[in-house]
Every structure is written in structure tokens, then in C-alpha cells.
mmCIF file of C-alpha atoms and ligand atoms in Angstrom:
data_model
loop_
_atom_site.group_PDB
_atom_site.id
_atom_site.type_symbol
_atom_site.label_atom_id
_atom_site.label_comp_id
_atom_site.label_asym_id
_atom_site.label_seq_id
_atom_site.Cartn_x
_atom_site.Cartn_y
_atom_site.Cartn_z
ATOM 1 C CA UNK A 1166 22.178 86.740 104.174
ATOM 2 C CA UNK A 1167 19.330 87.742 106.871
ATOM 3 C CA UNK A 1168 16.158 85.596 106.497
ATOM 4 C CA UNK A 1169 13.023 87.452 104.951
ATOM 5 C CA UNK A 1170 10.566 87.829 107.320
ATOM 6 C CA UNK A 1171 7.245 87.590 105.755
ATOM 7 C CA UNK A 1172 5.611 87.037 102.314
ATOM 8 C CA UNK A 1173 2.712 89.233 102.017
ATOM 9 C CA UNK A 1174 2.747 89.348 98.109
ATOM 10 C CA UNK A 1175 5.635 88.450 95.260
ATOM 11 C CA UNK A 1176 6.711 91.782 95.620
ATOM 12 C CA UNK A 1177 8.369 90.559 99.103
ATOM 13 C CA UNK A 1178 10.855 88.529 97.062
ATOM 14 C CA UNK A 1179 13.812 89.891 94.892
ATOM 15 C CA UNK A 1180 14.178 88.587 91.491
ATOM 16 C CA UNK A 1181 17.040 86.124 92.885
ATOM 17 C CA UNK A 1182 15.206 85.270 95.824
ATOM 18 C CA UNK A 1183 12.090 84.336 93.533
ATOM 19 C CA UNK A 1184 14.065 82.120 91.450
ATOM 20 C CA UNK A 1185 15.881 80.627 94.309
ATOM 21 C CA UNK A 1186 12.541 79.650 95.629
ATOM 22 C CA UNK A 1187 11.449 77.949 92.297
ATOM 23 C CA UNK A 1188 14.757 76.124 91.924
ATOM 24 C CA UNK A 1189 14.550 74.747 95.572
ATOM 25 C CA UNK A 1190 10.910 73.765 95.045
ATOM 26 C CA UNK A 1191 12.376 71.326 92.505
ATOM 27 C CA UNK A 1192 14.936 69.900 95.096
ATOM 28 C CA UNK A 1193 11.946 69.241 97.407
ATOM 29 C CA UNK A 1194 9.995 67.457 94.734
ATOM 30 C CA UNK A 1195 12.998 65.562 93.935
ATOM 31 C CA UNK A 1196 14.372 64.461 97.393
ATOM 32 C CA UNK A 1197 13.208 63.540 100.847
ATOM 33 C CA UNK A 1198 13.902 66.701 102.868
ATOM 34 C CA UNK A 1199 15.956 67.606 105.888
ATOM 35 C CA UNK A 1200 13.767 68.497 109.126
ATOM 36 C CA UNK A 1201 14.362 72.246 108.277
ATOM 37 C CA UNK A 1202 11.597 73.709 110.355
ATOM 38 C CA UNK A 1203 12.114 71.149 113.266
ATOM 39 C CA UNK A 1204 10.340 72.221 116.102
ATOM 40 C CA UNK A 1205 9.524 75.781 114.733
ATOM 41 C CA UNK A 1206 5.800 76.662 116.489
ATOM 42 C CA UNK A 1207 3.753 77.028 113.566
ATOM 43 C CA UNK A 1208 -0.046 78.398 113.779
ATOM 44 C CA UNK A 1209 -2.328 78.231 110.575
ATOM 45 C CA UNK A 1210 -4.926 81.104 111.098
ATOM 46 C CA UNK A 1211 -7.613 80.316 108.508
ATOM 47 C CA UNK A 1212 -10.566 83.033 108.902
ATOM 48 C CA UNK A 1213 -11.849 81.761 105.347
ATOM 49 C CA UNK A 1214 -12.668 78.014 103.715
ATOM 50 C CA UNK A 1215 -9.709 76.483 102.040
ATOM 51 C CA UNK A 1216 -9.424 72.956 100.796
ATOM 52 C CA UNK A 1217 -5.945 73.002 98.730
ATOM 53 C CA UNK A 1218 -4.392 75.977 100.424
ATOM 54 C CA UNK A 1219 -4.833 74.532 103.945
ATOM 55 C CA UNK A 1220 -3.873 70.936 103.447
ATOM 56 C CA UNK A 1221 -0.769 71.845 101.445
ATOM 57 C CA UNK A 1222 0.508 74.326 104.053
ATOM 58 C CA UNK A 1223 -0.067 71.753 106.577
ATOM 59 C CA UNK A 1224 1.532 68.915 104.775
ATOM 60 C CA UNK A 1225 4.488 71.226 103.774
ATOM 61 C CA UNK A 1226 5.200 72.437 107.490
ATOM 62 C CA UNK A 1227 4.959 68.536 108.695
ATOM 63 C CA UNK A 1228 7.265 67.336 106.237
ATOM 64 C CA UNK A 1229 9.763 69.734 107.479
ATOM 65 C CA UNK A 1230 9.294 68.968 110.979
ATOM 66 C CA UNK A 1231 7.563 71.921 112.383
ATOM 67 C CA UNK A 1232 5.299 72.074 115.228
ATOM 68 C CA UNK A 1233 1.755 72.704 114.084
ATOM 69 C CA UNK A 1234 -1.731 74.057 115.192
ATOM 70 C CA UNK A 1235 -4.565 75.103 113.103
ATOM 71 C CA UNK A 1236 -6.926 77.832 114.138
ATOM 72 C CA UNK A 1237 -10.153 78.523 112.674
ATOM 73 C CA UNK A 1238 -12.405 81.643 113.686
ATOM 74 C CA UNK A 1239 -14.792 80.075 115.659
ATOM 75 C CA UNK A 1240 -11.907 78.677 117.780
ATOM 76 C CA UNK A 1241 -10.293 82.103 118.738
ATOM 77 C CA UNK A 1242 -11.431 84.355 121.503
ATOM 78 C CA UNK A 1243 -11.456 87.403 118.966
ATOM 79 C CA UNK A 1244 -14.477 86.025 117.376
ATOM 80 C CA UNK A 1245 -16.557 86.484 120.744
ATOM 81 C CA UNK A 1246 -14.532 87.897 123.349
ATOM 82 C CA UNK A 1247 -13.725 91.073 121.733
ATOM 83 C CA UNK A 1248 -9.763 90.369 121.610
ATOM 84 C CA UNK A 1249 -8.042 92.239 118.733
ATOM 85 C CA UNK A 1250 -6.218 90.483 116.239
ATOM 86 C CA UNK A 1251 -2.812 92.629 117.183
ATOM 87 C CA UNK A 1252 -3.584 91.148 120.831
ATOM 88 C CA UNK A 1253 -4.015 87.602 119.523
ATOM 89 C CA UNK A 1254 -0.768 87.417 117.912
ATOM 90 C CA UNK A 1255 1.096 88.990 120.842
ATOM 91 C CA UNK A 1256 -0.440 85.893 122.639
ATOM 92 C CA UNK A 1257 0.473 83.158 120.319
ATOM 93 C CA UNK A 1258 4.095 84.728 120.168
ATOM 94 C CA UNK A 1259 4.273 84.409 123.770
ATOM 95 C CA UNK A 1260 4.029 80.901 123.436
ATOM 96 C CA UNK A 1261 7.118 80.562 121.338
ATOM 97 C CA UNK A 1262 5.045 80.588 117.706
ATOM 98 C CA UNK A 1263 7.464 81.843 115.335
ATOM 99 C CA UNK A 1264 5.314 81.300 112.195
ATOM 100 C CA UNK A 1265 1.994 82.338 111.159
ATOM 101 C CA UNK A 1266 0.054 81.381 108.001
ATOM 102 C CA UNK A 1267 -2.759 83.654 107.398
ATOM 103 C CA UNK A 1268 -6.058 83.726 105.259
ATOM 104 C CA UNK A 1269 -8.678 86.446 105.708
ATOM 105 C CA UNK A 1270 -11.573 87.542 103.530
ATOM 106 C CA UNK A 1271 -10.443 91.265 104.015
ATOM 107 C CA UNK A 1272 -7.646 92.745 101.835
ATOM 108 C CA UNK A 1273 -4.729 93.932 103.680
ATOM 109 C CA UNK A 1274 -5.401 91.833 106.823
ATOM 110 C CA UNK A 1275 -2.530 89.958 106.416
ATOM 111 C CA UNK A 1276 -0.280 92.651 106.397
ATOM 112 C CA UNK A 1277 -1.709 94.020 109.777
ATOM 113 C CA UNK A 1278 -0.749 90.596 111.351
ATOM 114 C CA UNK A 1279 2.934 90.895 109.973
ATOM 115 C CA UNK A 1280 2.873 94.528 111.479
ATOM 116 C CA UNK A 1281 1.916 93.264 114.945
ATOM 117 C CA UNK A 1282 3.556 89.703 115.106
ATOM 118 C CA UNK A 1283 7.538 89.415 115.729
ATOM 119 C CA UNK A 1284 8.019 86.524 113.629
ATOM 120 C CA UNK A 1285 7.308 85.226 110.129
ATOM 121 C CA UNK A 1286 3.795 85.558 108.194
ATOM 122 C CA UNK A 1287 2.624 83.984 105.045
ATOM 123 C CA UNK A 1288 -0.146 85.575 103.251
ATOM 124 C CA UNK A 1289 -2.350 82.294 102.388
ATOM 125 C CA UNK A 1290 -4.870 84.531 100.361
ATOM 126 C CA UNK A 1291 -6.412 88.209 101.720
ATOM 127 C CA UNK A 1292 -9.505 89.253 99.998
ATOM 128 C CA UNK A 1293 -9.392 89.584 96.217
ATOM 129 C CA UNK A 1294 -5.791 91.401 97.003
ATOM 130 C CA UNK A 1295 -3.079 88.560 96.966
ATOM 131 C CA UNK A 1296 -2.530 85.059 97.043
ATOM 132 C CA UNK A 1297 1.309 84.643 96.366
ATOM 133 C CA UNK A 1298 1.911 80.830 96.913
ATOM 134 C CA UNK A 1299 -0.531 80.284 94.498
ATOM 135 C CA UNK A 1300 1.147 82.307 92.104
ATOM 136 C CA UNK A 1301 4.765 80.528 93.012
ATOM 137 C CA UNK A 1302 3.260 76.895 92.372
ATOM 138 C CA UNK A 1303 1.584 78.519 89.255
ATOM 139 C CA UNK A 1304 4.911 79.764 87.760
ATOM 140 C CA UNK A 1305 6.747 76.477 88.905
ATOM 141 C CA UNK A 1306 4.235 74.396 87.328
ATOM 142 C CA UNK A 1307 4.717 76.474 84.239
ATOM 143 C CA UNK A 1308 8.445 76.419 84.361
ATOM 144 C CA UNK A 1309 8.397 72.650 84.733
ATOM 145 C CA UNK A 1310 6.475 72.523 81.362
ATOM 146 C CA UNK A 1311 8.430 75.335 79.322
ATOM 147 C CA UNK A 1312 11.556 75.952 80.924
ATOM 148 C CA UNK A 1313 12.030 79.906 80.719
ATOM 149 C CA UNK A 1314 8.950 81.554 80.307
ATOM 150 C CA UNK A 1315 10.207 84.510 78.615
ATOM 151 C CA UNK A 1316 8.318 84.795 75.021
ATOM 152 C CA UNK A 1317 5.602 82.420 76.281
ATOM 153 C CA UNK A 1318 2.064 83.514 75.994
ATOM 154 C CA UNK A 1319 0.095 82.802 78.884
ATOM 155 C CA UNK A 1320 -3.670 83.498 78.823
ATOM 156 C CA UNK A 1321 -5.562 84.093 82.143
ATOM 157 C CA UNK A 1322 -9.575 83.835 81.764
ATOM 158 C CA UNK A 1323 -12.273 84.938 83.366
ATOM 159 C CA UNK A 1324 -12.753 87.072 86.530
ATOM 160 C CA UNK A 1325 -9.703 88.748 86.910
ATOM 161 C CA UNK A 1326 -11.020 91.747 89.044
ATOM 162 C CA UNK A 1327 -12.085 89.838 92.130
ATOM 163 C CA UNK A 1328 -9.140 87.037 91.852
ATOM 164 C CA UNK A 1329 -6.380 87.225 94.133
ATOM 165 C CA UNK A 1330 -4.923 84.495 92.257
ATOM 166 C CA UNK A 1331 -4.920 86.584 88.922
ATOM 167 C CA UNK A 1332 -3.405 89.536 90.775
ATOM 168 C CA UNK A 1333 -0.407 87.473 92.252
ATOM 169 C CA UNK A 1334 0.160 85.412 88.976
ATOM 170 C CA UNK A 1335 0.118 88.301 86.557
ATOM 171 C CA UNK A 1336 2.972 90.175 88.668
ATOM 172 C CA UNK A 1337 4.546 86.737 88.729
ATOM 173 C CA UNK A 1338 4.138 86.129 85.164
ATOM 174 C CA UNK A 1339 5.415 89.796 84.021
ATOM 175 C CA UNK A 1340 8.471 89.673 86.021
ATOM 176 C CA UNK A 1341 9.589 86.174 84.771
ATOM 177 C CA UNK A 1342 9.129 87.755 81.029
ATOM 178 C CA UNK A 1343 5.796 86.273 79.836
ATOM 179 C CA UNK A 1344 3.475 87.547 77.609
ATOM 180 C CA UNK A 1345 0.003 87.809 79.479
ATOM 181 C CA UNK A 1346 -3.042 87.971 77.958
ATOM 182 C CA UNK A 1347 -5.987 88.595 80.049
ATOM 183 C CA UNK A 1348 -9.490 87.677 78.871
ATOM 184 C CA UNK A 1349 -12.894 88.491 79.933
ATOM 185 C CA UNK A 1350 -15.660 91.259 79.963
ATOM 186 C CA UNK A 1351 -15.278 94.707 81.151
ATOM 187 C CA UNK A 1352 -17.078 93.982 84.274
ATOM 188 C CA UNK A 1353 -14.389 91.377 85.274
ATOM 189 C CA UNK A 1354 -11.420 93.171 83.432
ATOM 190 C CA UNK A 1355 -11.446 96.739 83.181
ATOM 191 C CA UNK A 1356 -9.009 98.141 80.628
ATOM 192 C CA UNK A 1357 -6.605 99.541 83.554
ATOM 193 C CA UNK A 1358 -5.154 95.942 83.601
ATOM 194 C CA UNK A 1359 -3.387 96.571 80.398
ATOM 195 C CA UNK A 1360 0.560 97.475 80.644
ATOM 196 C CA UNK A 1361 3.402 96.842 78.845
ATOM 197 C CA UNK A 1362 3.494 92.747 78.581
ATOM 198 C CA UNK A 1363 -0.105 92.456 79.722
ATOM 199 C CA UNK A 1364 -2.522 92.747 76.812
ATOM 200 C CA UNK A 1365 -6.615 92.251 77.198
ATOM 201 C CA UNK A 1366 -8.831 90.228 75.007
ATOM 202 C CA UNK A 1367 -12.562 90.351 75.194
ATOM 203 C CA UNK A 1368 -13.286 87.086 73.724
ATOM 204 C CA UNK A 1369 -11.654 83.509 74.371
ATOM 205 C CA UNK A 1370 -11.701 82.444 70.801
ATOM 206 C CA UNK A 1371 -9.187 85.325 69.706
ATOM 207 C CA UNK A 1372 -6.613 83.619 71.954
ATOM 208 C CA UNK A 1373 -6.987 80.171 71.779
ATOM 209 C CA UNK A 1374 -4.399 79.541 68.683
ATOM 210 C CA UNK A 1375 -1.421 81.807 70.495
ATOM 211 C CA UNK A 1376 -1.679 80.603 74.058
ATOM 212 C CA UNK A 1377 1.039 78.280 75.495
ATOM 213 C CA UNK A 1378 -1.056 77.992 78.740
ATOM 214 C CA UNK A 1379 -4.511 79.003 79.563
ATOM 215 C CA UNK A 1380 -5.417 79.637 83.217
ATOM 216 C CA UNK A 1381 -8.997 79.352 83.856
ATOM 217 C CA UNK A 1382 -10.424 81.375 86.924
ATOM 218 C CA UNK A 1383 -13.546 80.505 88.959
ATOM 219 C CA UNK A 1384 -16.410 83.488 88.884
ATOM 220 C CA UNK A 1385 -15.497 84.665 92.740
ATOM 221 C CA UNK A 1386 -19.313 85.395 93.347
ATOM 222 C CA UNK A 1387 -18.837 85.728 97.047
ATOM 223 C CA UNK A 1388 -17.160 88.987 95.993
ATOM 224 C CA UNK A 1389 -19.975 91.203 94.183
ATOM 225 C CA UNK A 1390 -23.338 91.266 94.144
ATOM 226 C CA UNK A 1391 -24.743 90.707 90.562
ATOM 227 C CA UNK A 1392 -23.456 88.753 87.559
ATOM 228 C CA UNK A 1393 -23.278 91.292 84.619
ATOM 229 C CA UNK A 1394 -24.579 88.619 82.217
ATOM 230 C CA UNK A 1395 -26.422 85.257 82.044
ATOM 231 C CA UNK A 1396 -24.524 81.949 82.791
ATOM 232 C CA UNK A 1397 -25.468 81.248 79.315
ATOM 233 C CA UNK A 1398 -23.825 84.245 77.828
ATOM 234 C CA UNK A 1399 -20.551 83.726 79.970
ATOM 235 C CA UNK A 1400 -20.211 80.208 79.047
ATOM 236 C CA UNK A 1401 -20.807 80.801 75.179
ATOM 237 C CA UNK A 1402 -17.936 83.668 75.260
ATOM 238 C CA UNK A 1403 -15.669 82.267 77.890
ATOM 239 C CA UNK A 1404 -16.143 78.558 78.894
ATOM 240 C CA UNK A 1405 -13.000 76.199 77.738
ATOM 241 C CA UNK A 1406 -14.767 72.995 76.084
ATOM 242 C CA UNK A 1407 -14.284 70.379 73.578
ATOM 243 C CA UNK A 1408 -14.564 72.636 70.652
ATOM 244 C CA UNK A 1409 -12.217 75.082 72.025
ATOM 245 C CA UNK A 1410 -9.487 72.683 73.216
ATOM 246 C CA UNK A 1411 -9.466 71.510 69.617
ATOM 247 C CA UNK A 1412 -8.434 74.681 68.664
ATOM 248 C CA UNK A 1413 -5.249 74.903 70.889
ATOM 249 C CA UNK A 1414 -1.739 74.515 69.662
ATOM 250 C CA UNK A 1415 -0.224 71.213 70.036
ATOM 251 C CA UNK A 1416 1.646 71.417 73.486
ATOM 252 C CA UNK A 1417 -0.664 73.935 75.244
ATOM 253 C CA UNK A 1418 -1.536 73.307 78.793
ATOM 254 C CA UNK A 1419 -4.331 74.310 80.605
ATOM 255 C CA UNK A 1420 -4.398 74.937 84.506
ATOM 256 C CA UNK A 1421 -6.885 76.315 87.285
ATOM 257 C CA UNK A 1422 -6.168 77.333 91.240
ATOM 258 C CA UNK A 1423 -9.488 75.576 91.942
ATOM 259 C CA UNK A 1424 -12.043 74.979 93.000
ATOM 260 C CA UNK A 1425 -13.208 74.845 89.576
ATOM 261 C CA UNK A 1426 -16.996 74.895 88.580
ATOM 262 C CA UNK A 1427 -18.155 72.340 86.164
ATOM 263 C CA UNK A 1428 -20.218 73.888 83.599
ATOM 264 C CA UNK A 1429 -19.173 77.370 84.136
ATOM 265 C CA UNK A 1430 -15.527 78.374 83.408
ATOM 266 C CA UNK A 1431 -14.910 74.653 81.818
ATOM 267 C CA UNK A 1432 -16.544 71.608 80.624
ATOM 268 C CA UNK A 1433 -15.774 67.782 81.662
ATOM 269 C CA UNK A 1434 -13.837 67.433 78.461
ATOM 270 C CA UNK A 1435 -11.167 69.907 80.021
ATOM 271 C CA UNK A 1436 -10.675 66.975 82.744
ATOM 272 C CA UNK A 1437 -9.885 64.448 80.431
ATOM 273 C CA UNK A 1438 -7.547 66.783 78.260
ATOM 274 C CA UNK A 1439 -3.856 65.745 78.064
ATOM 275 C CA UNK A 1440 -2.759 68.926 78.687
ATOM 276 C CA UNK A 1441 -4.814 69.515 81.877
ATOM 277 C CA UNK A 1442 -2.112 70.180 84.458
ATOM 278 C CA UNK A 1443 -4.674 70.710 87.746
ATOM 279 C CA UNK A 1444 -3.310 68.193 89.482
ATOM 280 C CA UNK A 1445 0.343 68.717 88.813
ATOM 281 C CA UNK A 1446 -0.693 72.444 90.245
ATOM 282 C CA UNK A 1447 -1.837 70.825 93.491
ATOM 283 C CA UNK A 1448 0.835 68.732 94.038
ATOM 284 C CA UNK A 1449 3.569 71.282 93.219
ATOM 285 C CA UNK A 1450 1.798 73.301 95.800
ATOM 286 C CA UNK A 1451 3.314 71.344 98.827
ATOM 287 C CA UNK A 1452 6.726 71.862 97.190
ATOM 288 C CA UNK A 1453 6.522 75.268 96.658
ATOM 289 C CA UNK A 1454 5.203 75.719 100.255
ATOM 290 C CA UNK A 1455 8.134 73.942 101.725
ATOM 291 C CA UNK A 1456 10.470 75.926 99.684
ATOM 292 C CA UNK A 1457 8.965 79.365 100.605
ATOM 293 C CA UNK A 1458 8.607 78.437 104.346
ATOM 294 C CA UNK A 1459 12.261 77.161 104.443
ATOM 295 C CA UNK A 1460 13.394 80.398 102.781
ATOM 296 C CA UNK A 1461 11.691 82.349 105.244
ATOM 297 C CA UNK A 1462 12.757 80.876 108.254
ATOM 298 C CA UNK A 1463 16.332 79.927 107.129
ATOM 299 C CA UNK A 1464 17.213 82.116 104.343
ATOM 300 C CA UNK A 1465 19.282 80.935 101.320
ATOM 301 C CA UNK A 1466 21.746 79.284 104.322
ATOM 302 C CA UNK A 1467 19.626 76.405 104.980
ATOM 303 C CA UNK A 1468 21.369 73.085 105.358
ATOM 304 C CA UNK A 1469 20.237 71.392 102.158
ATOM 305 C CA UNK A 1470 20.397 74.487 99.854
ATOM 306 C CA UNK A 1471 22.112 74.054 96.566
HETATM 307 N N1 LIG B 1310 -8.675 78.822 95.823
HETATM 308 C C1 LIG B 1310 -8.270 79.974 95.149
HETATM 309 C C2 LIG B 1310 -8.317 81.204 96.505
HETATM 310 O O1 LIG B 1310 -8.514 80.923 97.432
HETATM 311 C C3 LIG B 1310 -9.030 80.408 93.824
HETATM 312 C C4 LIG B 1310 -10.594 80.539 94.238
HETATM 313 O O2 LIG B 1310 -10.985 80.491 95.228
HETATM 314 O O3 LIG B 1310 -11.278 80.836 93.153
HETATM 315 O O4 LIG B 1310 -8.324 82.487 95.898
#
């Protein structure tokens, strides 16, 4: 099979490919990988700040033996010398670059890069649009916990509208057959998000007893002008805290893509909760990124494939 070129959102993967990438991430967790990207010239182009995603792409690339260069906006001629992104990527291609990992504050920007670049492009987050590798690591973490996800109820809580993580993760959960419950006020969660398999709740208290997993989100204040309600009202209705943790069912877990804001979407008791899976998600992010990079570059026929 011919390798896929790029990953802009989860829709770029067929059902079989999605499962393949998730299964293979488990192999990377269990065994030391062969240098499957040996010498593949790779550039990470991050136009927006990132801690987890940037670092874990770097580790994933290095563990697979890629040659890696990191570029931030201030390093590039397009910032000050009028070079377009299209000309920038042509320049990188001329140096033999085959793989670009791109983050940008504008939705659609990574797609533009993919159209201009004759190689593989991975979306590391574009505006409020999509963050497919975060979705993959969320799905992977949930599968490790529960096995098959069909029939499981996953609640995603908070600022859905401005969250690229939510957009990609909702699509992934839906494809794997989970019941998705979105929780938030109208401003962060317009009614149009409801669809078969995806329901809406306006109060966190209403979903605590039924959720197998709760995915908390940061309020993406950088993406809108004014909070629709006071922080006090938000936390009263949507913060996961000790009292609410006590109402979760016994095997329920709590996840967060990070960065989390203590005192807003969660309080410190969540960080000590036995079902808090944040560190697991972060660790899984490296395996999942190894898996998707290997899949894009080598296809399913890569040397260590099952
Ligand atoms: N780190 C995630 C992202 O880049 C989530 C967040 O920023 O809240 O979208």
C-alpha cells in the first residue's frame, strides 16, 4: 500500500488505518523501535507556543532516527523578509526535507502548507480547527483503559467551541462508537454540536454518574474577547473538584490535554485522584506520534509492522 502523505485531521485516516496507528502505538510502548525514520530530514515548524506537543514530536522523531531541525517564527525569513510560506516550504524541500510538523494559530494554515509541500505534513494544531495527534493519544489512552470504546460514555467538559482538541477528539470517539456527551454553557457549546451519538448537557452535575471518562478542557481565552460569565460562576457549574469526584463511578477516569489551569476547570484534588490519567496521556503522546510518523513515511509495510 502507498503511504499516506499527510495528516491534517483524523478524517485523513480510514477506519482500518486509524486502528492500525493505534495498535502500532502499543508496539512502540512495549518494544524499543528500529530506526524507522533513519535519516529522514524533518522540520518542526511551530508558529505558536507548545510544550507537550513540540517536545513529544521531537522525542518521537529522534527515537525513530530522523534528522531533526526545529524552527520558530522568529527564525524564519517569512517573519520579516516577506517570504511566503509556500516559498519557505519549497526552500526546505530543496534541502531534502521530507517531513514537516506544523503548528499555527490560524485554522487551515497547515492544509496550505500541505498543498505547497511535496512531502509529508502533520498538523500539530491549527487554530481552533484540529489537533489530530492529540485525538489519537486520547483514543489510545481510553482504549488502554477500557478496551473497545463502543458503548462507553465519554464526557468532554468546557470550552468546546474554541478547542481544536475537542473537535478532533469528538470525531475520533464518534468513529470508535463511544457515546459522547459534551458539557458546557451555550457560549462554549452551541446546540449545533448535537448529532447522533453526540449529546449535550448544560451542567456537569448531570453527567457525573454516567461517565466512564471525563475529558476536561482549558478555557481558550486567547481565542475570544470576553468571558461570557464570571470565573466564579464557571467554576461553580463546571469545575471538577473533590465533591464531584466522589460522585463519579468507581472505575471512571479523568483526562486533560494540558495545559490545565488549577482553580478553573479542576482543583488540586483532581491531581491526586487515582483515576487522573494526564501523565499517561503525555507519555502515550510519544508512542502515538512515533506511530503516525512511521505510518505516513513508511505505510503499513514498515519493517517492524505486525
Ligand atoms: N495543548 C492543547 C492545544 O494545543 C490544548 C490547549 O492548549 O488547551 O490545543
